mmCIF file with all atom_site columns, N, CA and C in Angstrom:
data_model
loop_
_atom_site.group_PDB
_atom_site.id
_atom_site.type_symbol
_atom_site.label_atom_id
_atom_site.label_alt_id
_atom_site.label_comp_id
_atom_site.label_asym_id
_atom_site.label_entity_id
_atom_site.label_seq_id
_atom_site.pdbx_PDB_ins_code
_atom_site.Cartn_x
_atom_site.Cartn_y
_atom_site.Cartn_z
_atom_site.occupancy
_atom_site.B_iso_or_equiv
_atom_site.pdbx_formal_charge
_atom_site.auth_seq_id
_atom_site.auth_comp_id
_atom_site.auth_asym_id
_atom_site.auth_atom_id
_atom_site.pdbx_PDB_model_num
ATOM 1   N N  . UNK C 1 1  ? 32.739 25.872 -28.944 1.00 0.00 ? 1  UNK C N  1
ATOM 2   C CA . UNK C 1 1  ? 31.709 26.022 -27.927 1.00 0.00 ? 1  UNK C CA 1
ATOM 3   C C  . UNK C 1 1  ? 32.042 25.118 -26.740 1.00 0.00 ? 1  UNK C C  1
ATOM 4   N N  . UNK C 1 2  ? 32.040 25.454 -25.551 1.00 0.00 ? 2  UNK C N  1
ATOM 5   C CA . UNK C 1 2  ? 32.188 24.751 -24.538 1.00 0.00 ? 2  UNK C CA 1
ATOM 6   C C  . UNK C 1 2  ? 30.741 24.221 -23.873 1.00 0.00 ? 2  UNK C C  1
ATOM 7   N N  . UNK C 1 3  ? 31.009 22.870 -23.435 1.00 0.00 ? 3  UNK C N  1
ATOM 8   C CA . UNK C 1 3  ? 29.764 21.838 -23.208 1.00 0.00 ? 3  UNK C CA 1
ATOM 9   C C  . UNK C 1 3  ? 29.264 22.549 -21.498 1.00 0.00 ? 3  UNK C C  1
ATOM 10  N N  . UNK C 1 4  ? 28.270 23.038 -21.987 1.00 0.00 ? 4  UNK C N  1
ATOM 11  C CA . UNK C 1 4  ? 27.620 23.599 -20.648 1.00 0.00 ? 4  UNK C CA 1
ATOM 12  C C  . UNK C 1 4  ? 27.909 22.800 -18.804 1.00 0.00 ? 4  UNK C C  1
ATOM 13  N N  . UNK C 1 5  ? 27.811 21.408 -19.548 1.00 0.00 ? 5  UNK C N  1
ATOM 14  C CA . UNK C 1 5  ? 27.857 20.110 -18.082 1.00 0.00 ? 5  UNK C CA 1
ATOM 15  C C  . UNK C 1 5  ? 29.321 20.394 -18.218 1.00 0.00 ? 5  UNK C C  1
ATOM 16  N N  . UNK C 1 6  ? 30.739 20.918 -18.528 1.00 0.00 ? 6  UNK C N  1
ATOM 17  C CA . UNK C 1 6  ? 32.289 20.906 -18.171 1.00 0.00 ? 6  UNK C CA 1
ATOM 18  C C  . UNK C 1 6  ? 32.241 21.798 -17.380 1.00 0.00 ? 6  UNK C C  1
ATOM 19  N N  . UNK C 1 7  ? 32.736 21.241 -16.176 1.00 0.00 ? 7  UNK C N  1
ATOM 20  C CA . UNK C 1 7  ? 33.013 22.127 -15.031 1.00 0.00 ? 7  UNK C CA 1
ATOM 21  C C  . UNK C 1 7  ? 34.276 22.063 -14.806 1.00 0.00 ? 7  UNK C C  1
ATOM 22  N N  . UNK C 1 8  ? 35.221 23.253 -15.249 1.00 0.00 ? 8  UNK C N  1
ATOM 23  C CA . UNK C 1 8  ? 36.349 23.674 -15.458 1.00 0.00 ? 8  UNK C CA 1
ATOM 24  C C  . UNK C 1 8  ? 36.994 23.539 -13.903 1.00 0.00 ? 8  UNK C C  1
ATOM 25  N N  . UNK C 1 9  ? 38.202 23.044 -13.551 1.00 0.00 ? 9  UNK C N  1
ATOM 26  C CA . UNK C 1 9  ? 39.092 23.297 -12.259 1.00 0.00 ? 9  UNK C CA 1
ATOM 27  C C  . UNK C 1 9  ? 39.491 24.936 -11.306 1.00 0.00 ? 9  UNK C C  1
ATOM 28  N N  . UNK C 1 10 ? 39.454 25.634 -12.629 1.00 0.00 ? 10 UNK C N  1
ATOM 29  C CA . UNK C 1 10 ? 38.907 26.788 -12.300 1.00 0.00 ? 10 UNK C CA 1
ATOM 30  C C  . UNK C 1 10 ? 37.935 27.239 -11.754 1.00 0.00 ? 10 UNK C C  1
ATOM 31  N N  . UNK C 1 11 ? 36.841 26.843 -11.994 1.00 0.00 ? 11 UNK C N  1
ATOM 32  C CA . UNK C 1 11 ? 35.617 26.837 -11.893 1.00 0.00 ? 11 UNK C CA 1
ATOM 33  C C  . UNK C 1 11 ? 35.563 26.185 -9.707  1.00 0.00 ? 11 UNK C C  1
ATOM 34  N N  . UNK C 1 12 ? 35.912 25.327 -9.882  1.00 0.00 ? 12 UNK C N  1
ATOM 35  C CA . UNK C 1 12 ? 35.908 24.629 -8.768  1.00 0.00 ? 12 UNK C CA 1
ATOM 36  C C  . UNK C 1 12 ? 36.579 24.903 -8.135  1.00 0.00 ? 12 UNK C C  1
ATOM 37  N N  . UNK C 1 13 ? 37.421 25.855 -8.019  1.00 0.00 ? 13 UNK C N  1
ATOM 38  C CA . UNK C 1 13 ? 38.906 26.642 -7.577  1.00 0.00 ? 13 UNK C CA 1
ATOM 39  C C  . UNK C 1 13 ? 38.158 27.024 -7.075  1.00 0.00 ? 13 UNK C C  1
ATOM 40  N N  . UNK C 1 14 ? 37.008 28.671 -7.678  1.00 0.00 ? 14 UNK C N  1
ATOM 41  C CA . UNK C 1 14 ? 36.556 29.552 -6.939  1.00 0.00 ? 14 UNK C CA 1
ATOM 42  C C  . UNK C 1 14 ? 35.881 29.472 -6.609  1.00 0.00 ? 14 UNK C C  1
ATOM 43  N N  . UNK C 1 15 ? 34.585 28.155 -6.280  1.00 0.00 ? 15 UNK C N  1
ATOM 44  C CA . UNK C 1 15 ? 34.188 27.408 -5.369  1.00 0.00 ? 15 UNK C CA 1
ATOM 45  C C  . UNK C 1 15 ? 33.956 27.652 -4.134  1.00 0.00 ? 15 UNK C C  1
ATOM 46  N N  . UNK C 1 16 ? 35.718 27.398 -3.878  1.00 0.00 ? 16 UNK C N  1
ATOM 47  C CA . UNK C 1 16 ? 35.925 27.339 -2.191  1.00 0.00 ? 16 UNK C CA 1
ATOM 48  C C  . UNK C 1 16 ? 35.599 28.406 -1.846  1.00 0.00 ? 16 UNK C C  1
ATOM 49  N N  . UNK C 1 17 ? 35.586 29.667 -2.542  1.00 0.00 ? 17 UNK C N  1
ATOM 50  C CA . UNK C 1 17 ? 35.307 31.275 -1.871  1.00 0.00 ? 17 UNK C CA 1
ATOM 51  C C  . UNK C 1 17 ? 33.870 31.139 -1.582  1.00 0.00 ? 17 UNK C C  1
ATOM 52  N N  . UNK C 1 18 ? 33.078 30.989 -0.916  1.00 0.00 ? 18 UNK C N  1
ATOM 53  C CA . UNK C 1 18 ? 31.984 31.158 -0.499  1.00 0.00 ? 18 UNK C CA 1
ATOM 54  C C  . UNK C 1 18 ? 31.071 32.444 -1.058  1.00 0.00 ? 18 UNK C C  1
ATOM 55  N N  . UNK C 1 19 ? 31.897 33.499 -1.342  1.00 0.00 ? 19 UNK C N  1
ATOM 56  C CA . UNK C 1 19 ? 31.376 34.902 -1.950  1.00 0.00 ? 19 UNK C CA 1
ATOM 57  C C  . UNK C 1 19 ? 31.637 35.083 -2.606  1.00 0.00 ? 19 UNK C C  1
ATOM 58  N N  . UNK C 1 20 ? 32.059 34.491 -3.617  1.00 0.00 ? 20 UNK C N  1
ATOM 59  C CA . UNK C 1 20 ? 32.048 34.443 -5.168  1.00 0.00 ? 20 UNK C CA 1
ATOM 60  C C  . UNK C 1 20 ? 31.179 34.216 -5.534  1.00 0.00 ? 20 UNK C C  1
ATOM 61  N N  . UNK C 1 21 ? 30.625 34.858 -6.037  1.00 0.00 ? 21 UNK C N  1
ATOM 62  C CA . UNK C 1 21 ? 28.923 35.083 -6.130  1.00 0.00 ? 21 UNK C CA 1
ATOM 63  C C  . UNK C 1 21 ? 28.583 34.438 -7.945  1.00 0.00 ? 21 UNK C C  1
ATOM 64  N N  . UNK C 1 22 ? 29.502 34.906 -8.335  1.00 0.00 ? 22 UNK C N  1
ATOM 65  C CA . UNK C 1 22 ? 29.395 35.151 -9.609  1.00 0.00 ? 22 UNK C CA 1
ATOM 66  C C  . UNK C 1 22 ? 30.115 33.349 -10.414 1.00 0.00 ? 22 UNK C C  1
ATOM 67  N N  . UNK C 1 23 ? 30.637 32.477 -9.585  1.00 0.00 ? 23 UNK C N  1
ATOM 68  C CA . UNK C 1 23 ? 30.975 30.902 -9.528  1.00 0.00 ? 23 UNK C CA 1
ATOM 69  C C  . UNK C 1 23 ? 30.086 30.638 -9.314  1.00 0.00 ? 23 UNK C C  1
ATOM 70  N N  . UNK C 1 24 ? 29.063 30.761 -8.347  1.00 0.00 ? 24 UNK C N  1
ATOM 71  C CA . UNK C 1 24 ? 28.381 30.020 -7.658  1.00 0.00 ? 24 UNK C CA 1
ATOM 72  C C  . UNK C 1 24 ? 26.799 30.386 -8.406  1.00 0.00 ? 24 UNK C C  1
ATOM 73  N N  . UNK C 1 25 ? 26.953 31.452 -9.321  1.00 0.00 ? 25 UNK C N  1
ATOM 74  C CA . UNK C 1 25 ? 25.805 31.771 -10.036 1.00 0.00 ? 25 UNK C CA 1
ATOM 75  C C  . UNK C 1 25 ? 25.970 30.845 -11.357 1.00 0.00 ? 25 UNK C C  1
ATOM 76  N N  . UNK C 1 26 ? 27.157 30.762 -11.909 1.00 0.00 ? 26 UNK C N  1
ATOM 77  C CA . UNK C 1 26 ? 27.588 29.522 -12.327 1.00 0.00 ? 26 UNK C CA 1
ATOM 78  C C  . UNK C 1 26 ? 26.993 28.299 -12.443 1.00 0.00 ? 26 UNK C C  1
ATOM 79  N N  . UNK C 1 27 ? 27.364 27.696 -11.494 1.00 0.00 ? 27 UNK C N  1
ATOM 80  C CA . UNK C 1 27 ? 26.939 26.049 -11.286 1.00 0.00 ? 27 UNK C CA 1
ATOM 81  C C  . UNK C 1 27 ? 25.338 26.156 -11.190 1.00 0.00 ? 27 UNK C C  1
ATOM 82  N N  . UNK C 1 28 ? 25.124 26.933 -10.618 1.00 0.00 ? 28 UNK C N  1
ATOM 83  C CA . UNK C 1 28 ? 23.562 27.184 -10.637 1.00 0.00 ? 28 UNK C CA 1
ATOM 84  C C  . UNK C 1 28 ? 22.771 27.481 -11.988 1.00 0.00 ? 28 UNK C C  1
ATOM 85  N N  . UNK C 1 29 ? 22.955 28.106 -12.590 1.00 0.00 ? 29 UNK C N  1
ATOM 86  C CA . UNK C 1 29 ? 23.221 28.016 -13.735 1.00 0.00 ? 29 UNK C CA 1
ATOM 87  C C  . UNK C 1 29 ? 23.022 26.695 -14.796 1.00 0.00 ? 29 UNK C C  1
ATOM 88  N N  . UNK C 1 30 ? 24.130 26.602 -14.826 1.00 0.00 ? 30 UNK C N  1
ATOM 89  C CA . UNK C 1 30 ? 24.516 25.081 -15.295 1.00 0.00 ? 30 UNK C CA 1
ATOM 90  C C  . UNK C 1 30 ? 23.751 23.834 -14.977 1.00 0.00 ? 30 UNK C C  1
ATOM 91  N N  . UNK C 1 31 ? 23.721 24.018 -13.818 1.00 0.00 ? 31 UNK C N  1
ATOM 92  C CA . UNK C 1 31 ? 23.231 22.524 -12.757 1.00 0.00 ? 31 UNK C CA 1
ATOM 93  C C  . UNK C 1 31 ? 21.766 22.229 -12.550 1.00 0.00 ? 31 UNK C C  1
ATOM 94  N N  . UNK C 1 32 ? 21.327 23.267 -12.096 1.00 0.00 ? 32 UNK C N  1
ATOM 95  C CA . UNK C 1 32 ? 19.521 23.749 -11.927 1.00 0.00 ? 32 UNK C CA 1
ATOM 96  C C  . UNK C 1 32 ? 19.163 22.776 -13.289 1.00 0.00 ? 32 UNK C C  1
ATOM 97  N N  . UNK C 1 33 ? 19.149 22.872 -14.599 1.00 0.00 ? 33 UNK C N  1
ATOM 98  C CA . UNK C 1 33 ? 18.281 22.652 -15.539 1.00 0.00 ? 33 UNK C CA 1
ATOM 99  C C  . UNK C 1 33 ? 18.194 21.457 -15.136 1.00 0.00 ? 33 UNK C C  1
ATOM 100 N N  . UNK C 1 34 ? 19.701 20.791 -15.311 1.00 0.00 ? 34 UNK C N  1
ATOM 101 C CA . UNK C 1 34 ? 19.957 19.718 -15.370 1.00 0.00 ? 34 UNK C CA 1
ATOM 102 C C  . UNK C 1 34 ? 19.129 18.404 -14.032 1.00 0.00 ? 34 UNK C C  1
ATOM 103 N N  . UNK C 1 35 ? 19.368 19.099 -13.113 1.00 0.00 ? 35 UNK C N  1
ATOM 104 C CA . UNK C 1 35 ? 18.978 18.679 -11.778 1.00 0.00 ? 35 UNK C CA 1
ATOM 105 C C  . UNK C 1 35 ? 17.252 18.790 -11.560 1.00 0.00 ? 35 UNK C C  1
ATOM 106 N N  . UNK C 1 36 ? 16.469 19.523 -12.528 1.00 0.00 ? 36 UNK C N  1
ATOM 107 C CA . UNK C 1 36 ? 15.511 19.478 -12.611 1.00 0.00 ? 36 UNK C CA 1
ATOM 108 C C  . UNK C 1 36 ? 14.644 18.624 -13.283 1.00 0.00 ? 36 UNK C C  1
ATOM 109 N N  . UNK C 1 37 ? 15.398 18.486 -14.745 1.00 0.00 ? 37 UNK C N  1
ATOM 110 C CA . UNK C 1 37 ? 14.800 17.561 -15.406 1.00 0.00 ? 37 UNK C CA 1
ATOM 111 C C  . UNK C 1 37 ? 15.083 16.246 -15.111 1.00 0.00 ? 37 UNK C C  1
ATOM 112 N N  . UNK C 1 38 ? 16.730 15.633 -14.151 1.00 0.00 ? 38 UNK C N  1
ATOM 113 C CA . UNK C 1 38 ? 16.430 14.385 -13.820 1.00 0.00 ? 38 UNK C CA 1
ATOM 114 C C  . UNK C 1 38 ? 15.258 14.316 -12.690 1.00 0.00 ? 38 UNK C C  1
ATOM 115 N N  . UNK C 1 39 ? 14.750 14.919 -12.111 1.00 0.00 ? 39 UNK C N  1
ATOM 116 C CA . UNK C 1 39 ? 13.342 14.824 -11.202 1.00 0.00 ? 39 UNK C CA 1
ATOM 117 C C  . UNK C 1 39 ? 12.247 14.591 -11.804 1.00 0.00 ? 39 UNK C C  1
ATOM 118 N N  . UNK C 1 40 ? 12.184 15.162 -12.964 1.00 0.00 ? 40 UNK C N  1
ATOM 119 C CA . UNK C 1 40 ? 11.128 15.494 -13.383 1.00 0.00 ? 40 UNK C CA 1
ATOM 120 C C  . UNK C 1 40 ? 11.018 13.931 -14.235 1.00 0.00 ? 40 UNK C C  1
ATOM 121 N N  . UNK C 1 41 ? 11.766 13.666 -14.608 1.00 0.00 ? 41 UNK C N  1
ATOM 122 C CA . UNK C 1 41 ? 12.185 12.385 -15.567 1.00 0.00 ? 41 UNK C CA 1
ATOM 123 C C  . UNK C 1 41 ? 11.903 11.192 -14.342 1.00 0.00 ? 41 UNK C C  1
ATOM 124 N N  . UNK C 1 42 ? 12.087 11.341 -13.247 1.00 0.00 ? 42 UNK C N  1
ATOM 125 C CA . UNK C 1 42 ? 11.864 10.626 -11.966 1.00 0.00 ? 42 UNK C CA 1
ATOM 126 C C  . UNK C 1 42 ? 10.621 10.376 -11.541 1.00 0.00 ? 42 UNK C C  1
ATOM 127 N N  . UNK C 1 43 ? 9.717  11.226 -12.474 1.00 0.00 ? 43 UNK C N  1
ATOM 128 C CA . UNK C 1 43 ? 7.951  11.501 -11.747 1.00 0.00 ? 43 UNK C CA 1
ATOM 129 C C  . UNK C 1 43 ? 7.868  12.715 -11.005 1.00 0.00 ? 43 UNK C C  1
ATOM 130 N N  . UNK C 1 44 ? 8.787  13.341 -10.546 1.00 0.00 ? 44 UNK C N  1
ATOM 131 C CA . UNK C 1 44 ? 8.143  14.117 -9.629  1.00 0.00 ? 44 UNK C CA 1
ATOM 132 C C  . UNK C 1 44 ? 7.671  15.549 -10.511 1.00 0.00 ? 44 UNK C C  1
ATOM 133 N N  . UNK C 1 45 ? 6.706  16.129 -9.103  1.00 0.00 ? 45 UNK C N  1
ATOM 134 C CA . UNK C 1 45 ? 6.181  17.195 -9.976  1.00 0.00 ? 45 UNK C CA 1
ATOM 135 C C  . UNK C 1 45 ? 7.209  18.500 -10.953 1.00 0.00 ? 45 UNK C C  1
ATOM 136 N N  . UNK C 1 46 ? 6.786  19.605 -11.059 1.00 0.00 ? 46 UNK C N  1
ATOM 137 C CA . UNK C 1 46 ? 7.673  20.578 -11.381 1.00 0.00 ? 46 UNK C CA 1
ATOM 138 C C  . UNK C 1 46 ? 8.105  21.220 -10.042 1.00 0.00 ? 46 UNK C C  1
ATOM 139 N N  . UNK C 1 47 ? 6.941  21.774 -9.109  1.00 0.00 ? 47 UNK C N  1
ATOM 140 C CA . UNK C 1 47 ? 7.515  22.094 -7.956  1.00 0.00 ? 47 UNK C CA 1
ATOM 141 C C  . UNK C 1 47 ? 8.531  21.465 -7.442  1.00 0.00 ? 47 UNK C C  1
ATOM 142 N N  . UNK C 1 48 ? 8.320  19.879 -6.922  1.00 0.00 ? 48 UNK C N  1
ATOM 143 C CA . UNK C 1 48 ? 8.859  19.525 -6.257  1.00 0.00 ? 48 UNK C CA 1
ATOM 144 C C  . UNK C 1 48 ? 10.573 18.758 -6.769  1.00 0.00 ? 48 UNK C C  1
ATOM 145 N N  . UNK C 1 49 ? 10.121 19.194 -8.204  1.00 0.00 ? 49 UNK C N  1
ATOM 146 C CA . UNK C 1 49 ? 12.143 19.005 -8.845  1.00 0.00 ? 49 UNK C CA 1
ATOM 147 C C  . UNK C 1 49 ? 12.422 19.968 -8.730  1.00 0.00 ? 49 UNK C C  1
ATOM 148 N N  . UNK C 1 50 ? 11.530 20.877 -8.605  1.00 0.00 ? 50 UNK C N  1
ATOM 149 C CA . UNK C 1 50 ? 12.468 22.697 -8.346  1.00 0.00 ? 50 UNK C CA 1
ATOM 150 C C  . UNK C 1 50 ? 13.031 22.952 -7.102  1.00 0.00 ? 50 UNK C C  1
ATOM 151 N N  . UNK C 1 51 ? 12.288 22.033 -6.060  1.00 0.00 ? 51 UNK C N  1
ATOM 152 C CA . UNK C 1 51 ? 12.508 21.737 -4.811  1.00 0.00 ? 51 UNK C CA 1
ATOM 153 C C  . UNK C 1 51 ? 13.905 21.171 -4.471  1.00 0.00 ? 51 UNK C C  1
ATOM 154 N N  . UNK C 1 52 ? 14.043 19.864 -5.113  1.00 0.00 ? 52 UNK C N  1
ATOM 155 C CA . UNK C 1 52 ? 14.877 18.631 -5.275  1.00 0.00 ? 52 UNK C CA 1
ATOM 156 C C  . UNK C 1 52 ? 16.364 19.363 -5.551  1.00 0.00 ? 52 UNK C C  1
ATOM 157 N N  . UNK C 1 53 ? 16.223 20.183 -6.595  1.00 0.00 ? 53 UNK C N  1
ATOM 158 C CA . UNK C 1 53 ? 17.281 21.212 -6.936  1.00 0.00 ? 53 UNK C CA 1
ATOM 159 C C  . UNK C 1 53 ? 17.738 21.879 -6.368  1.00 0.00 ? 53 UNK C C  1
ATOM 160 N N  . UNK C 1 54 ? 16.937 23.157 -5.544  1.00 0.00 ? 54 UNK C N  1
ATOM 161 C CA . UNK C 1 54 ? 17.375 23.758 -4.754  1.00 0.00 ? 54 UNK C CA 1
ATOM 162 C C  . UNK C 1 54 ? 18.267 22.928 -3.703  1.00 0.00 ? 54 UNK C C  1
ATOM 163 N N  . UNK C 1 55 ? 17.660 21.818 -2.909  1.00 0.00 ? 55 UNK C N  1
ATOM 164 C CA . UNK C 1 55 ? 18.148 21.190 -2.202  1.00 0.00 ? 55 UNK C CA 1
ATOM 165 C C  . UNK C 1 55 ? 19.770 20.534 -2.093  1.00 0.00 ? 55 UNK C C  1
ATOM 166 N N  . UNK C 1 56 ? 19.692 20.307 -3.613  1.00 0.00 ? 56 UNK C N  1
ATOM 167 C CA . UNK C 1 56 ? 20.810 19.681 -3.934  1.00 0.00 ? 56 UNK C CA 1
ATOM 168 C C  . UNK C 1 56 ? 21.654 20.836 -3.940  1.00 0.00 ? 56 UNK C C  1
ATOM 169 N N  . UNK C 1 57 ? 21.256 21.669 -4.806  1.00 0.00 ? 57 UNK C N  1
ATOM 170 C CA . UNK C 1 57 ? 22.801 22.989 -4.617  1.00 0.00 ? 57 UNK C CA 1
ATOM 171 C C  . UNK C 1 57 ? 22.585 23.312 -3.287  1.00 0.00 ? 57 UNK C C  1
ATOM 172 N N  . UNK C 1 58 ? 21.651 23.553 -2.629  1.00 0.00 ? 58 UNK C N  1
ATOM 173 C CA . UNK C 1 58 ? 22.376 24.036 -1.112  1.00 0.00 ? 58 UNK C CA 1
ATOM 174 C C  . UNK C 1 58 ? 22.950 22.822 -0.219  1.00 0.00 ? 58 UNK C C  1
ATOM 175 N N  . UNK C 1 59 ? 22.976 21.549 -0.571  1.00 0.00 ? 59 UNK C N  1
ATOM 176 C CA . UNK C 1 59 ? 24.278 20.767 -0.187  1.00 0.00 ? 59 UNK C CA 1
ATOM 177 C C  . UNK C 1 59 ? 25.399 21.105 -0.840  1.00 0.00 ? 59 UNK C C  1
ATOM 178 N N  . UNK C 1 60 ? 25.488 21.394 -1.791  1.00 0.00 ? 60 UNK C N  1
ATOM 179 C CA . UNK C 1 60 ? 26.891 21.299 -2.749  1.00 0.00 ? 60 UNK C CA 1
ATOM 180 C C  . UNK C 1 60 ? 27.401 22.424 -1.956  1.00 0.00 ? 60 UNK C C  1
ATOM 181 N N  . UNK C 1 61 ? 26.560 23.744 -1.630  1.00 0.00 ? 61 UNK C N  1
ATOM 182 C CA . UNK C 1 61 ? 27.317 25.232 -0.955  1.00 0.00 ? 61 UNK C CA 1
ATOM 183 C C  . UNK C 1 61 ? 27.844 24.370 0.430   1.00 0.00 ? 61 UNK C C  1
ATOM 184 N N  . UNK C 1 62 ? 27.064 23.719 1.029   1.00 0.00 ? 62 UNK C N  1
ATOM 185 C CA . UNK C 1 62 ? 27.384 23.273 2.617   1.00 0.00 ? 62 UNK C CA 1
ATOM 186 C C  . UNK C 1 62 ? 28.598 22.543 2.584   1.00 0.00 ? 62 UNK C C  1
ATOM 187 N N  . UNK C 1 63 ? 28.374 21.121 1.542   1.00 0.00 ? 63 UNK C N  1
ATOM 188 C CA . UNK C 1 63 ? 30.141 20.870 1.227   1.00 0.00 ? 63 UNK C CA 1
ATOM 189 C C  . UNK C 1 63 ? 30.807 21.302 1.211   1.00 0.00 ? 63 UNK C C  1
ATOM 190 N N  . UNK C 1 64 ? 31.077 22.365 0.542   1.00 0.00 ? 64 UNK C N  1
ATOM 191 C CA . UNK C 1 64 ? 32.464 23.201 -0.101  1.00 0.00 ? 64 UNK C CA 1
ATOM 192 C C  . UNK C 1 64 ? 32.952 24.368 1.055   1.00 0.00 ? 64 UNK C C  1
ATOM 193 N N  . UNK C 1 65 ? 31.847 24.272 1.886   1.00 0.00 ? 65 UNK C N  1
ATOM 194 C CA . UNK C 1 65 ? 31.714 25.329 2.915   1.00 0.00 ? 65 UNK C CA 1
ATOM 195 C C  . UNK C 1 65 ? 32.671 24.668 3.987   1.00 0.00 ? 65 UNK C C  1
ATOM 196 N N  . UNK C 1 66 ? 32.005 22.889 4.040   1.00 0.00 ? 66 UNK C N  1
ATOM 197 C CA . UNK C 1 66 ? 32.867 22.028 5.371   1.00 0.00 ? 66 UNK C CA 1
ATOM 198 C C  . UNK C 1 66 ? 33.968 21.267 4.686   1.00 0.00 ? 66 UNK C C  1
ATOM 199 N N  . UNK C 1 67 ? 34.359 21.813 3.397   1.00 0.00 ? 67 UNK C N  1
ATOM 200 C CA . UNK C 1 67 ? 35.420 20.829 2.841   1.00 0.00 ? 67 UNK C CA 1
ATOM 201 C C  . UNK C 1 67 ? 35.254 19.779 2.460   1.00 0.00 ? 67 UNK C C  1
ATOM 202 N N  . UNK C 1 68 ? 33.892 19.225 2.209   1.00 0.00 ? 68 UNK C N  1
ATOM 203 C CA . UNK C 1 68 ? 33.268 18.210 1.837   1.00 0.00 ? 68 UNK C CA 1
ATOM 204 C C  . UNK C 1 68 ? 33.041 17.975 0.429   1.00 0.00 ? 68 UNK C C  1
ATOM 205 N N  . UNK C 1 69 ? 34.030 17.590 -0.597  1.00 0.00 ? 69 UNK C N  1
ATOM 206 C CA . UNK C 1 69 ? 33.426 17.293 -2.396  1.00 0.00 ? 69 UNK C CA 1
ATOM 207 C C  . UNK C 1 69 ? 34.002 16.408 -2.716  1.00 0.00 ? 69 UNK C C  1
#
């Protein structure tokens, strides 16, 4: 079984494609739970770690977008 949090080089390869829809559904995937419950573990509400999340993956797209990781 592979550990859900391993984010393969592969993985991060197809990344850089911006329309790879199906990578990027991926990390989202993967990342969302994760990125939610440290918020939530933080105090904040449910909305607003769902918030916190979103936020964070749409930096991670903007990075990879300006070459930024």
């Amino acid at each position: 079984m592979i550990d859900a949090t391993r984010t393969t080089s592969a993985l991060i390869a197809a990344l850089h494609d911006a329309a790879n829809h199906e990578a990027w559904r991926e990390i989202d995937e993967r990342y969302r739970p994760i990125l939610i419950n440290v918020a939530r573990r933080a105090g904040l509400t449910d909305t607003d770690a769902a918030d916190v999340a979103q936020d964070a993956l749409a930096d991670l797209f903007k990075s990879f977008q300006d070459k930024r990781y």
